[in-house]
């Protein structure tokens, strides 16, 4: 998903501290600038909803607990981010509750990649998440029908016809790439 500088009625002196207290809907704080996430496509939204629903259902049926969110703000070591889908463990829910902005990255994050996203930017974003508390990032490429799962120790690519699995968080979750990405 491409992000662009805000051009609306947000003050130019808007700071990271302002964003942390009350992040405007659909924005991220990146490299000292308030950026607005571009509108998503129907496909992006459908896949985002599917990932969130599948993770939510699995955390309930497996008894692992926690919570699944979409477009929820968190703080990395450098930026204020808003992952497409994020899972918060019961332990972190107990530690932090539900603040306006989670003060670290979520343990499990999925980013749905749009055709306008640059691969280098998304890989850098996944590394940023991993350096600030995230344990596992899913980069979901709907057009190529790939899901890249990244942890601190490994990078795995799952393609059409394969089963994608969580590696370190929400253990035991698996689904076929085709089922998750649909038609």
XYZ file of C-alpha atoms in Angstrom:
183
model
C 0.000 0.000 0.000
C 1.497 3.333 -1.033
C 1.567 6.106 1.543
C 1.680 9.805 0.719
C 2.185 12.999 2.735
C -0.974 14.451 4.282
C -2.291 17.480 2.468
C -5.377 18.164 4.589
C -5.989 20.185 7.747
C -3.286 18.566 9.889
C -0.841 21.101 11.346
C 2.620 21.013 9.780
C 4.200 20.854 13.240
C 2.409 17.557 13.953
C 4.857 15.374 15.900
C 5.345 11.713 16.696
C 4.162 12.504 20.225
C 0.906 13.922 18.791
C 0.499 10.812 16.655
C 1.078 8.514 19.642
C -1.610 10.298 21.671
C -4.220 10.347 18.919
C -3.201 8.910 15.553
C -5.435 10.235 12.756
C -7.295 7.424 10.995
C -5.431 5.913 8.043
C -2.072 7.529 8.842
C 1.444 6.445 9.739
C 4.311 8.514 11.161
C 7.334 7.780 8.948
C 10.705 9.543 8.776
C 9.412 12.597 10.619
C 6.325 13.005 8.426
C 2.659 12.253 8.867
C 1.716 10.052 5.904
C -1.685 8.929 4.705
C -2.179 5.370 3.504
C -3.649 5.274 -0.003
C -7.108 3.878 -0.620
C -7.159 0.098 -0.808
C -8.648 -2.032 -3.558
C -11.526 -4.438 -3.065
C -9.077 -7.347 -3.400
C -6.773 -5.868 -0.742
C -9.691 -5.343 1.621
C -11.078 -8.855 1.020
C -7.724 -10.518 1.727
C -7.127 -8.320 4.771
C -10.532 -9.356 6.152
C -9.821 -13.029 5.403
C -6.458 -13.023 7.186
C -8.010 -11.280 10.201
C -10.980 -13.689 10.269
C -8.830 -16.811 9.905
C -6.394 -15.679 12.614
C -9.288 -14.649 14.906
C -11.105 -17.961 14.454
C -7.909 -19.931 15.018
C -6.902 -18.099 18.194
C -10.383 -18.878 19.575
C -10.601 -22.543 18.522
C -6.998 -23.282 19.558
C -7.500 -21.608 22.938
C -4.450 -19.386 22.450
C -6.433 -16.227 23.164
C -5.158 -12.763 22.450
C -6.759 -10.427 19.932
C -6.628 -9.742 16.197
C -6.805 -6.195 14.837
C -6.854 -4.483 11.448
C -5.254 -1.107 10.661
C -4.188 -0.671 14.289
C -1.397 1.735 15.311
C 1.881 0.626 16.869
C 5.274 2.162 17.560
C 8.405 0.658 16.051
C 11.888 1.750 17.066
C 11.677 4.544 14.479
C 8.133 5.105 13.260
C 4.442 5.035 14.001
C 2.993 2.249 11.870
C -0.447 0.804 11.123
C -0.174 -2.853 9.975
C -2.961 -4.279 7.807
C -3.551 -7.183 10.236
C -1.973 -7.713 13.656
C -2.211 -10.302 16.430
C -1.612 -9.383 20.080
C -0.795 -12.215 22.491
C -2.658 -12.582 25.814
C 0.602 -11.793 27.644
C 1.027 -8.459 25.860
C -2.678 -7.671 26.310
C -2.188 -8.153 30.044
C 0.992 -6.057 30.025
C -0.312 -3.141 27.933
C -4.100 -3.387 27.891
C -5.423 -1.608 24.820
C -3.636 1.760 24.584
C -4.262 4.250 21.763
C -0.997 3.036 20.194
C 0.798 -0.203 21.102
C 4.282 0.897 22.284
C 6.006 -1.834 20.262
C 5.317 -3.878 17.137
C 2.667 -6.579 17.313
C 4.090 -10.127 17.621
C 2.409 -11.289 14.385
C 1.752 -8.900 11.496
C 0.430 -9.282 7.957
C 0.901 -6.647 5.276
C -1.153 -7.033 2.092
C 1.049 -5.868 -0.776
C -0.522 -3.771 -3.520
C 0.857 -3.572 -7.076
C 2.127 -0.041 -6.353
C 4.170 -1.069 -3.288
C 7.923 -1.349 -3.752
C 9.343 -4.691 -2.588
C 12.358 -2.972 -1.012
C 10.076 -0.744 1.067
C 7.984 -3.676 2.283
C 11.053 -5.748 3.174
C 12.494 -2.762 5.069
C 9.150 -2.337 6.856
C 9.153 -6.010 7.866
C 12.690 -5.640 9.249
C 11.574 -2.544 11.150
C 8.735 -4.565 12.719
C 11.102 -7.425 13.635
C 13.555 -5.016 15.286
C 10.836 -3.620 17.559
C 9.131 -6.636 19.106
C 7.511 -8.428 16.175
C 8.330 -12.126 15.898
C 6.751 -12.932 12.532
C 5.691 -10.901 9.488
C 3.572 -12.136 6.586
C 4.026 -10.244 3.316
C 1.005 -11.225 1.234
C 1.339 -10.744 -2.533
C -2.177 -11.270 -3.985
C -1.218 -10.669 -7.627
C 1.644 -13.210 -7.571
C -0.182 -15.539 -5.138
C 2.841 -15.594 -2.833
C 3.068 -15.250 0.921
C 6.513 -14.552 2.351
C 6.815 -15.357 6.057
C 9.708 -13.595 7.760
C 11.070 -14.194 11.256
C 14.374 -13.126 12.778
C 15.915 -16.436 11.712
C 14.213 -17.402 8.467
C 12.426 -16.302 5.330
C 9.956 -18.718 3.771
C 8.015 -18.369 0.525
C 4.655 -20.103 0.090
C 3.019 -20.181 -3.344
C -0.248 -21.292 -4.927
C -0.890 -24.964 -4.124
C 1.048 -24.843 -0.831
C 0.034 -24.535 2.812
C 1.267 -21.414 4.632
C 1.939 -21.851 8.365
C 2.740 -19.590 11.268
C 6.294 -20.124 12.492
C 6.615 -18.572 15.957
C 3.334 -16.900 16.971
C -0.231 -18.274 16.938
C 1.440 -21.660 16.608
C -0.266 -24.352 14.595
C -2.187 -22.030 12.289
C -2.137 -23.121 8.655
C -4.199 -22.520 5.524
C -3.652 -23.070 1.825
C -2.416 -20.049 -0.073
C -5.276 -20.529 -2.542
C -7.942 -20.556 0.173
C -6.532 -17.430 1.803
C -6.124 -15.476 -1.426
C -9.302 -16.755 -3.068
C -9.986 -16.279 -6.743
